[in-house]
Amino acid sequence: MDDVIARLECAARLEELQSIIETLRDHYAVDDMVYHWVSSTGEQYGCGTYDPNWVTRYLERGYLRIDPVVIGCYQRFHPVDWKRLDWSGKAARAFMQDASEHGVGNQGYSIPIRGPNGQFALFTVSHTCDDDEWESFTELNRRDLILLAHYFNQTALNLEPGRKPEATQPLSPREVETMTLLAVGYSRAQVAETLSISEHTLRVYIESARFKLGALNTTHAVARAMARGQIVV
Amino acid sequence: MDDVIARLECAARLEELQSIIETLRDHYAVDDMVYHWVSSTGEQYGCGTYDPNWVTRYLERGYLRIDPVVIGCYQRFHPVDWKRLDWSGKAARAFMQDASEHGVGNQGYSIPIRGPNGQFALFTVSHTCDDDEWESFTELNRRDLILLAHYFNQTALNLEPGRKPEATQPLSPREVETMTLLAVGYSRAQVAETLSISEHTLRVYIESARFKLGALNTTHAVARAMARGQIVV
DNA sequence: TTTTGCCTCGCCAGAATTGGGGAGTTGGAA
DNA sequence: TTCCAACTCCCCAATTCTGGCGAGGCAAAA
């Protein structure tokens, strides 16, 4: 565990995660272990020990939007045993059938993990065994798995290319107030009244904020300010 | 550690967290330990060992939007030492000054943690000591702290009352596309063209999304969709 | 001292958004 | 089968936003 975390912390390339996760799989003596970055725009990144055919099939068929594990974890915070998910529904059943035909175990435990800007990933352990055995496995290793999920995600985020700092021009206090109030639904007139300034002055703030944020319109400016953490809503 | 987690897992009321965090503070022999749920609509919940005057002052003065710890953690995934944050800027300096006058230690370590629907919280340890001592403390206890942050947040989410009613109405695929394109700066006309639908149809999506999100206008809707993680920009 | 950034205010006209109607198809779930 | 949610399209009028013009005070930095 300790040396795995050390390896994760000093990994310099995403490819290293693959061998680390294989080591872990062997260490915990389970069938499969997977980390995957879940994104609406196709899989950003994933590593693990699933059959490559299954991974391909999963992506091709858009199982991301069907998989009860993904759907369920997206709404939860705590790690979840696959048994406790909602497998009713035709699509889910078919998916489960297909998965087991591709070698996915009957037991599973998935840990949702989230990063800045809505980043979302899953760390999953899967195995074939009876319920009691699985229960004791997850009980015993829950904390390890949570930590592993954390460190895997940390490494993936660090190594993700699109993480460039992108010198964000700081907003002035008034601009921050303006963007914040707009983000919580105030109209321009209301913001102006709230800040006790003329609506025209307000416009100046919006425009300068838009300029600083490189935004095309007010909505864009607010979205960017939020995404960059320049306002907290 | 083990019994603390056990207490966290079986806590039935938020108030119990306060005594748990005091126990932890004593156990780790640090000046302060705090868990707080970060939200613009006033502090949703917080517990910890800070001077109550400081907490009140923090809220009254809207330090949430100034505090470099909050701003910094909001953009990061990994735990962060306060020294590594950006303390330049007049407001940040004044804040730091004010904080230290209210008994906040010179050292600090904060762990950002995120839940579904854009929930965001911080788990913080603060102390007064020299850099070396602090360095070894954080090195030694990082994993414990990460786990504690996780379990505190899990408990807070479970006990949070406002978690039951229609958590979040999911957006339809078209609505997600619409919100996403608006968030990246497209005008309505451009979005309609991009999606190959009439602008009138587009309006229906915006309005239904706005309704589902409980938003007052388009900008608000986009902001909420982002904050809740329903769209990723 | 000059410059620079921030905060403040006004007017006008065109462009875009919003709110209120109504209506038809389709595919999946009950 | 029936029902519902999602997707598609249309009109009109009121409101709001945007873009371009210009202007002064103040405080900190260069």
PDB file of N, CA and C in Angstrom, chain A residues 106-179:
ATOM      1  N   ASN A 106     -19.291 -11.061 -10.805  1.00  0.00           N
ATOM      2  CA  ASN A 106     -20.647 -10.849 -10.303  1.00  0.00           C
ATOM      3  C   ASN A 106     -20.674  -9.879  -9.126  1.00  0.00           C
ATOM      4  N   GLN A 107     -19.504  -9.621  -8.539  1.00  0.00           N
ATOM      5  CA  GLN A 107     -19.436  -8.686  -7.427  1.00  0.00           C
ATOM      6  C   GLN A 107     -18.666  -7.450  -7.853  1.00  0.00           C
ATOM      7  N   GLY A 108     -19.014  -6.336  -7.270  1.00  0.00           N
ATOM      8  CA  GLY A 108     -18.282  -5.122  -7.596  1.00  0.00           C
ATOM      9  C   GLY A 108     -18.429  -4.091  -6.513  1.00  0.00           C
ATOM     10  N   TYR A 109     -17.432  -3.230  -6.438  1.00  0.00           N
ATOM     11  CA  TYR A 109     -17.442  -2.169  -5.443  1.00  0.00           C
ATOM     12  C   TYR A 109     -16.815  -0.962  -6.118  1.00  0.00           C
ATOM     13  N   SER A 110     -17.541   0.145  -6.169  1.00  0.00           N
ATOM     14  CA  SER A 110     -17.047   1.304  -6.914  1.00  0.00           C
ATOM     15  C   SER A 110     -17.008   2.534  -6.026  1.00  0.00           C
ATOM     16  N   ILE A 111     -15.944   3.291  -6.173  1.00  0.00           N
ATOM     17  CA  ILE A 111     -15.773   4.502  -5.384  1.00  0.00           C
ATOM     18  C   ILE A 111     -15.809   5.703  -6.309  1.00  0.00           C
ATOM     19  N   PRO A 112     -16.820   6.561  -6.154  1.00  0.00           N
ATOM     20  CA  PRO A 112     -16.867   7.780  -6.955  1.00  0.00           C
ATOM     21  C   PRO A 112     -15.880   8.790  -6.397  1.00  0.00           C
ATOM     22  N   ILE A 113     -15.294   9.535  -7.266  1.00  0.00           N
ATOM     23  CA  ILE A 113     -14.358  10.562  -6.801  1.00  0.00           C
ATOM     24  C   ILE A 113     -14.413  11.751  -7.744  1.00  0.00           C
ATOM     25  N   ARG A 114     -14.366  12.937  -7.151  1.00  0.00           N
ATOM     26  CA  ARG A 114     -14.600  14.151  -7.934  1.00  0.00           C
ATOM     27  C   ARG A 114     -13.487  15.161  -7.777  1.00  0.00           C
ATOM     28  N   GLY A 115     -13.189  15.816  -8.874  1.00  0.00           N
ATOM     29  CA  GLY A 115     -12.178  16.860  -8.853  1.00  0.00           C
ATOM     30  C   GLY A 115     -12.789  18.193  -9.222  1.00  0.00           C
ATOM     31  N   PRO A 116     -11.947  19.195  -9.405  1.00  0.00           N
ATOM     32  CA  PRO A 116     -12.436  20.533  -9.744  1.00  0.00           C
ATOM     33  C   PRO A 116     -13.152  20.523 -11.092  1.00  0.00           C
ATOM     34  N   ASN A 117     -13.970  21.529 -11.306  1.00  0.00           N
ATOM     35  CA  ASN A 117     -14.663  21.716 -12.583  1.00  0.00           C
ATOM     36  C   ASN A 117     -15.495  20.518 -12.988  1.00  0.00           C
ATOM     37  N   GLY A 118     -16.099  19.874 -12.009  1.00  0.00           N
ATOM     38  CA  GLY A 118     -16.997  18.786 -12.342  1.00  0.00           C
ATOM     39  C   GLY A 118     -16.319  17.515 -12.817  1.00  0.00           C
ATOM     40  N   GLN A 119     -15.017  17.425 -12.622  1.00  0.00           N
ATOM     41  CA  GLN A 119     -14.345  16.180 -13.003  1.00  0.00           C
ATOM     42  C   GLN A 119     -14.905  15.033 -12.170  1.00  0.00           C
ATOM     43  N   PHE A 120     -15.042  13.881 -12.791  1.00  0.00           N
ATOM     44  CA  PHE A 120     -15.637  12.747 -12.101  1.00  0.00           C
ATOM     45  C   PHE A 120     -14.961  11.466 -12.546  1.00  0.00           C
ATOM     46  N   ALA A 121     -14.630  10.636 -11.591  1.00  0.00           N
ATOM     47  CA  ALA A 121     -13.963   9.376 -11.921  1.00  0.00           C
ATOM     48  C   ALA A 121     -14.461   8.276 -11.009  1.00  0.00           C
ATOM     49  N   LEU A 122     -14.183   7.061 -11.439  1.00  0.00           N
ATOM     50  CA  LEU A 122     -14.566   5.898 -10.648  1.00  0.00           C
ATOM     51  C   LEU A 122     -13.360   5.001 -10.431  1.00  0.00           C
ATOM     52  N   PHE A 123     -13.292   4.473  -9.228  1.00  0.00           N
ATOM     53  CA  PHE A 123     -12.295   3.458  -8.931  1.00  0.00           C
ATOM     54  C   PHE A 123     -13.076   2.220  -8.537  1.00  0.00           C
ATOM     55  N   THR A 124     -12.867   1.166  -9.296  1.00  0.00           N
ATOM     56  CA  THR A 124     -13.721  -0.006  -9.146  1.00  0.00           C
ATOM     57  C   THR A 124     -12.922  -1.286  -8.907  1.00  0.00           C
ATOM     58  N   VAL A 125     -13.451  -2.116  -8.024  1.00  0.00           N
ATOM     59  CA  VAL A 125     -12.906  -3.455  -7.828  1.00  0.00           C
ATOM     60  C   VAL A 125     -14.017  -4.433  -8.150  1.00  0.00           C
ATOM     61  N   SER A 126     -13.674  -5.452  -8.906  1.00  0.00           N
ATOM     62  CA  SER A 126     -14.683  -6.431  -9.266  1.00  0.00           C
ATOM     63  C   SER A 126     -14.125  -7.841  -9.065  1.00  0.00           C
ATOM     64  N   HIS A 127     -15.023  -8.739  -8.748  1.00  0.00           N
ATOM     65  CA  HIS A 127     -14.566 -10.090  -8.444  1.00  0.00           C
ATOM     66  C   HIS A 127     -15.726 -11.065  -8.638  1.00  0.00           C
ATOM     67  N   THR A 128     -15.373 -12.344  -8.686  1.00  0.00           N
ATOM     68  CA  THR A 128     -16.419 -13.360  -8.723  1.00  0.00           C
ATOM     69  C   THR A 128     -16.338 -14.178  -7.444  1.00  0.00           C
ATOM     70  N   CYS A 129     -17.345 -14.086  -6.653  1.00  0.00           N
ATOM     71  CA  CYS A 129     -17.376 -14.849  -5.404  1.00  0.00           C
ATOM     72  C   CYS A 129     -18.769 -14.723  -4.802  1.00  0.00           C
ATOM     73  N   ASP A 130     -18.988 -15.350  -3.651  1.00  0.00           N
ATOM     74  CA  ASP A 130     -20.322 -15.242  -3.058  1.00  0.00           C
ATOM     75  C   ASP A 130     -20.429 -13.975  -2.213  1.00  0.00           C
ATOM     76  N   ASP A 131     -21.642 -13.652  -1.825  1.00  0.00           N
ATOM     77  CA  ASP A 131     -21.913 -12.384  -1.159  1.00  0.00           C
ATOM     78  C   ASP A 131     -21.149 -12.222   0.148  1.00  0.00           C
ATOM     79  N   ASP A 132     -21.067 -13.271   0.934  1.00  0.00           N
ATOM     80  CA  ASP A 132     -20.406 -13.160   2.228  1.00  0.00           C
ATOM     81  C   ASP A 132     -18.929 -12.835   2.083  1.00  0.00           C
ATOM     82  N   GLU A 133     -18.317 -13.554   1.185  1.00  0.00           N
ATOM     83  CA  GLU A 133     -16.894 -13.328   0.964  1.00  0.00           C
ATOM     84  C   GLU A 133     -16.651 -11.878   0.509  1.00  0.00           C
ATOM     85  N   TRP A 134     -17.504 -11.436  -0.380  1.00  0.00           N
ATOM     86  CA  TRP A 134     -17.352 -10.071  -0.909  1.00  0.00           C
ATOM     87  C   TRP A 134     -17.577  -9.042   0.195  1.00  0.00           C
ATOM     88  N   GLU A 135     -18.572  -9.295   0.990  1.00  0.00           N
ATOM     89  CA  GLU A 135     -18.873  -8.411   2.107  1.00  0.00           C
ATOM     90  C   GLU A 135     -17.651  -8.219   3.011  1.00  0.00           C
ATOM     91  N   SER A 136     -17.014  -9.334   3.348  1.00  0.00           N
ATOM     92  CA  SER A 136     -15.868  -9.190   4.255  1.00  0.00           C
ATOM     93  C   SER A 136     -14.691  -8.533   3.542  1.00  0.00           C
ATOM     94  N   PHE A 137     -14.559  -8.817   2.256  1.00  0.00           N
ATOM     95  CA  PHE A 137     -13.478  -8.148   1.520  1.00  0.00           C
ATOM     96  C   PHE A 137     -13.651  -6.633   1.534  1.00  0.00           C
ATOM     97  N   THR A 138     -14.845  -6.181   1.208  1.00  0.00           N
ATOM     98  CA  THR A 138     -15.047  -4.730   1.138  1.00  0.00           C
ATOM     99  C   THR A 138     -14.957  -4.086   2.520  1.00  0.00           C
ATOM    100  N   GLU A 139     -15.486  -4.761   3.509  1.00  0.00           N
ATOM    101  CA  GLU A 139     -15.383  -4.235   4.877  1.00  0.00           C
ATOM    102  C   GLU A 139     -13.922  -4.018   5.244  1.00  0.00           C
ATOM    103  N   LEU A 140     -13.150  -5.043   4.926  1.00  0.00           N
ATOM    104  CA  LEU A 140     -11.745  -5.038   5.332  1.00  0.00           C
ATOM    105  C   LEU A 140     -10.943  -3.966   4.601  1.00  0.00           C
ATOM    106  N   ASN A 141     -11.255  -3.776   3.334  1.00  0.00           N
ATOM    107  CA  ASN A 141     -10.384  -2.926   2.507  1.00  0.00           C
ATOM    108  C   ASN A 141     -10.953  -1.570   2.127  1.00  0.00           C
ATOM    109  N   ARG A 142     -12.106  -1.265   2.650  1.00  0.00           N
ATOM    110  CA  ARG A 142     -12.756  -0.023   2.234  1.00  0.00           C
ATOM    111  C   ARG A 142     -11.834   1.188   2.291  1.00  0.00           C
ATOM    112  N   ARG A 143     -11.155   1.345   3.417  1.00  0.00           N
ATOM    113  CA  ARG A 143     -10.326   2.552   3.579  1.00  0.00           C
ATOM    114  C   ARG A 143      -9.159   2.576   2.615  1.00  0.00           C
ATOM    115  N   ASP A 144      -8.550   1.424   2.446  1.00  0.00           N
ATOM    116  CA  ASP A 144      -7.477   1.349   1.461  1.00  0.00           C
ATOM    117  C   ASP A 144      -7.991   1.783   0.095  1.00  0.00           C
ATOM    118  N   LEU A 145      -9.154   1.290  -0.243  1.00  0.00           N
ATOM    119  CA  LEU A 145      -9.677   1.574  -1.579  1.00  0.00           C
ATOM    120  C   LEU A 145     -10.011   3.050  -1.740  1.00  0.00           C
ATOM    121  N   ILE A 146     -10.547   3.640  -0.693  1.00  0.00           N
ATOM    122  CA  ILE A 146     -10.851   5.070  -0.768  1.00  0.00           C
ATOM    123  C   ILE A 146      -9.569   5.860  -0.997  1.00  0.00           C
ATOM    124  N   LEU A 147      -8.539   5.497  -0.256  1.00  0.00           N
ATOM    125  CA  LEU A 147      -7.271   6.206  -0.432  1.00  0.00           C
ATOM    126  C   LEU A 147      -6.701   5.980  -1.819  1.00  0.00           C
ATOM    127  N   LEU A 148      -6.792   4.749  -2.282  1.00  0.00           N
ATOM    128  CA  LEU A 148      -6.277   4.472  -3.621  1.00  0.00           C
ATOM    129  C   LEU A 148      -7.029   5.276  -4.669  1.00  0.00           C
ATOM    130  N   ALA A 149      -8.337   5.332  -4.513  1.00  0.00           N
ATOM    131  CA  ALA A 149      -9.132   6.123  -5.452  1.00  0.00           C
ATOM    132  C   ALA A 149      -8.638   7.558  -5.466  1.00  0.00           C
ATOM    133  N   HIS A 150      -8.409   8.068  -4.273  1.00  0.00           N
ATOM    134  CA  HIS A 150      -7.937   9.449  -4.159  1.00  0.00           C
ATOM    135  C   HIS A 150      -6.605   9.639  -4.881  1.00  0.00           C
ATOM    136  N   TYR A 151      -5.677   8.752  -4.604  1.00  0.00           N
ATOM    137  CA  TYR A 151      -4.350   8.940  -5.186  1.00  0.00           C
ATOM    138  C   TYR A 151      -4.331   8.678  -6.688  1.00  0.00           C
ATOM    139  N   PHE A 152      -5.122   7.734  -7.131  1.00  0.00           N
ATOM    140  CA  PHE A 152      -5.212   7.515  -8.575  1.00  0.00           C
ATOM    141  C   PHE A 152      -5.735   8.772  -9.254  1.00  0.00           C
ATOM    142  N   ASN A 153      -6.768   9.330  -8.672  1.00  0.00           N
ATOM    143  CA  ASN A 153      -7.350  10.511  -9.298  1.00  0.00           C
ATOM    144  C   ASN A 153      -6.383  11.692  -9.240  1.00  0.00           C
ATOM    145  N   GLN A 154      -5.705  11.815  -8.139  1.00  0.00           N
ATOM    146  CA  GLN A 154      -4.735  12.907  -8.018  1.00  0.00           C
ATOM    147  C   GLN A 154      -3.685  12.807  -9.108  1.00  0.00           C
ATOM    148  N   THR A 155      -3.184  11.601  -9.302  1.00  0.00           N
ATOM    149  CA  THR A 155      -2.162  11.411 -10.320  1.00  0.00           C
ATOM    150  C   THR A 155      -2.714  11.676 -11.718  1.00  0.00           C
ATOM    151  N   ALA A 156      -3.901  11.155 -11.965  1.00  0.00           N
ATOM    152  CA  ALA A 156      -4.496  11.362 -13.285  1.00  0.00           C
ATOM    153  C   ALA A 156      -4.699  12.854 -13.554  1.00  0.00           C
ATOM    154  N   LEU A 157      -5.146  13.581 -12.549  1.00  0.00           N
ATOM    155  CA  LEU A 157      -5.360  15.016 -12.723  1.00  0.00           C
ATOM    156  C   LEU A 157      -4.045  15.742 -12.958  1.00  0.00           C
ATOM    157  N   ASN A 158      -3.011  15.333 -12.229  1.00  0.00           N
ATOM    158  CA  ASN A 158      -1.714  15.978 -12.394  1.00  0.00           C
ATOM    159  C   ASN A 158      -1.158  15.768 -13.788  1.00  0.00           C
ATOM    160  N   LEU A 159      -1.381  14.567 -14.303  1.00  0.00           N
ATOM    161  CA  LEU A 159      -0.755  14.222 -15.576  1.00  0.00           C
ATOM    162  C   LEU A 159      -1.626  14.588 -16.770  1.00  0.00           C
ATOM    163  N   GLU A 160      -2.866  14.886 -16.485  1.00  0.00           N
ATOM    164  CA  GLU A 160      -3.766  15.311 -17.559  1.00  0.00           C
ATOM    165  C   GLU A 160      -3.168  16.509 -18.277  1.00  0.00           C
ATOM    166  N   PRO A 161      -3.050  16.407 -19.585  1.00  0.00           N
ATOM    167  CA  PRO A 161      -2.417  17.502 -20.322  1.00  0.00           C
ATOM    168  C   PRO A 161      -3.179  18.820 -20.246  1.00  0.00           C
ATOM    169  N   GLY A 162      -4.469  18.772 -20.404  1.00  0.00           N
ATOM    170  CA  GLY A 162      -5.249  20.016 -20.450  1.00  0.00           C
ATOM    171  C   GLY A 162      -5.320  20.773 -19.139  1.00  0.00           C
ATOM    172  N   ARG A 163      -4.303  20.641 -18.316  1.00  0.00           N
ATOM    173  CA  ARG A 163      -4.339  21.260 -16.993  1.00  0.00           C
ATOM    174  C   ARG A 163      -3.525  22.542 -16.922  1.00  0.00           C
ATOM    175  N   LYS A 164      -3.176  23.066 -18.071  1.00  0.00           N
ATOM    176  CA  LYS A 164      -2.288  24.232 -18.059  1.00  0.00           C
ATOM    177  C   LYS A 164      -2.882  25.364 -17.224  1.00  0.00           C
ATOM    178  N   PRO A 165      -2.025  26.086 -16.526  1.00  0.00           N
ATOM    179  CA  PRO A 165      -2.476  27.139 -15.627  1.00  0.00           C
ATOM    180  C   PRO A 165      -3.319  28.204 -16.330  1.00  0.00           C
ATOM    181  N   GLU A 166      -2.961  28.548 -17.522  1.00  0.00           N
ATOM    182  CA  GLU A 166      -3.677  29.560 -18.276  1.00  0.00           C
ATOM    183  C   GLU A 166      -3.888  30.842 -17.465  1.00  0.00           C
ATOM    184  N   ALA A 167      -2.810  31.601 -17.380  1.00  0.00           N
ATOM    185  CA  ALA A 167      -2.786  32.830 -16.576  1.00  0.00           C
ATOM    186  C   ALA A 167      -4.145  33.511 -16.536  1.00  0.00           C
ATOM    187  N   THR A 168      -4.826  33.363 -15.446  1.00  0.00           N
ATOM    188  CA  THR A 168      -6.136  33.986 -15.325  1.00  0.00           C
ATOM    189  C   THR A 168      -5.962  35.390 -14.788  1.00  0.00           C
ATOM    190  N   GLN A 169      -6.462  36.325 -15.552  1.00  0.00           N
ATOM    191  CA  GLN A 169      -6.395  37.704 -15.098  1.00  0.00           C
ATOM    192  C   GLN A 169      -7.360  37.852 -13.937  1.00  0.00           C
ATOM    193  N   PRO A 170      -6.887  38.377 -12.821  1.00  0.00           N
ATOM    194  CA  PRO A 170      -7.778  38.496 -11.660  1.00  0.00           C
ATOM    195  C   PRO A 170      -8.868  39.538 -11.905  1.00  0.00           C
ATOM    196  N   LEU A 171     -10.016  39.270 -11.349  1.00  0.00           N
ATOM    197  CA  LEU A 171     -11.118  40.212 -11.452  1.00  0.00           C
ATOM    198  C   LEU A 171     -11.055  41.191 -10.285  1.00  0.00           C
ATOM    199  N   SER A 172     -11.508  42.392 -10.529  1.00  0.00           N
ATOM    200  CA  SER A 172     -11.561  43.374  -9.444  1.00  0.00           C
ATOM    201  C   SER A 172     -12.724  43.000  -8.520  1.00  0.00           C
ATOM    202  N   PRO A 173     -12.705  43.536  -7.284  1.00  0.00           N
ATOM    203  CA  PRO A 173     -13.777  43.212  -6.330  1.00  0.00           C
ATOM    204  C   PRO A 173     -15.168  43.447  -6.901  1.00  0.00           C
ATOM    205  N   ARG A 174     -15.342  44.589  -7.532  1.00  0.00           N
ATOM    206  CA  ARG A 174     -16.658  44.892  -8.092  1.00  0.00           C
ATOM    207  C   ARG A 174     -17.040  43.893  -9.170  1.00  0.00           C
ATOM    208  N   GLU A 175     -16.067  43.516  -9.953  1.00  0.00           N
ATOM    209  CA  GLU A 175     -16.343  42.550 -11.020  1.00  0.00           C
ATOM    210  C   GLU A 175     -16.734  41.205 -10.426  1.00  0.00           C
ATOM    211  N   VAL A 176     -16.053  40.841  -9.352  1.00  0.00           N
ATOM    212  CA  VAL A 176     -16.392  39.571  -8.695  1.00  0.00           C
ATOM    213  C   VAL A 176     -17.826  39.626  -8.169  1.00  0.00           C
ATOM    214  N   GLU A 177     -18.168  40.736  -7.523  1.00  0.00           N
ATOM    215  CA  GLU A 177     -19.531  40.867  -7.005  1.00  0.00           C
ATOM    216  C   GLU A 177     -20.540  40.774  -8.137  1.00  0.00           C
ATOM    217  N   THR A 178     -20.224  41.473  -9.204  1.00  0.00           N
ATOM    218  CA  THR A 178     -21.127  41.476 -10.349  1.00  0.00           C
ATOM    219  C   THR A 178     -21.341  40.068 -10.895  1.00  0.00           C
ATOM    220  N   MET A 179     -20.249  39.375 -11.151  1.00  0.00           N
ATOM    221  CA  MET A 179     -20.350  38.024 -11.707  1.00  0.00           C
ATOM    222  C   MET A 179     -21.099  37.100 -10.745  1.00  0.00           C
TER     223      MET A 179
END
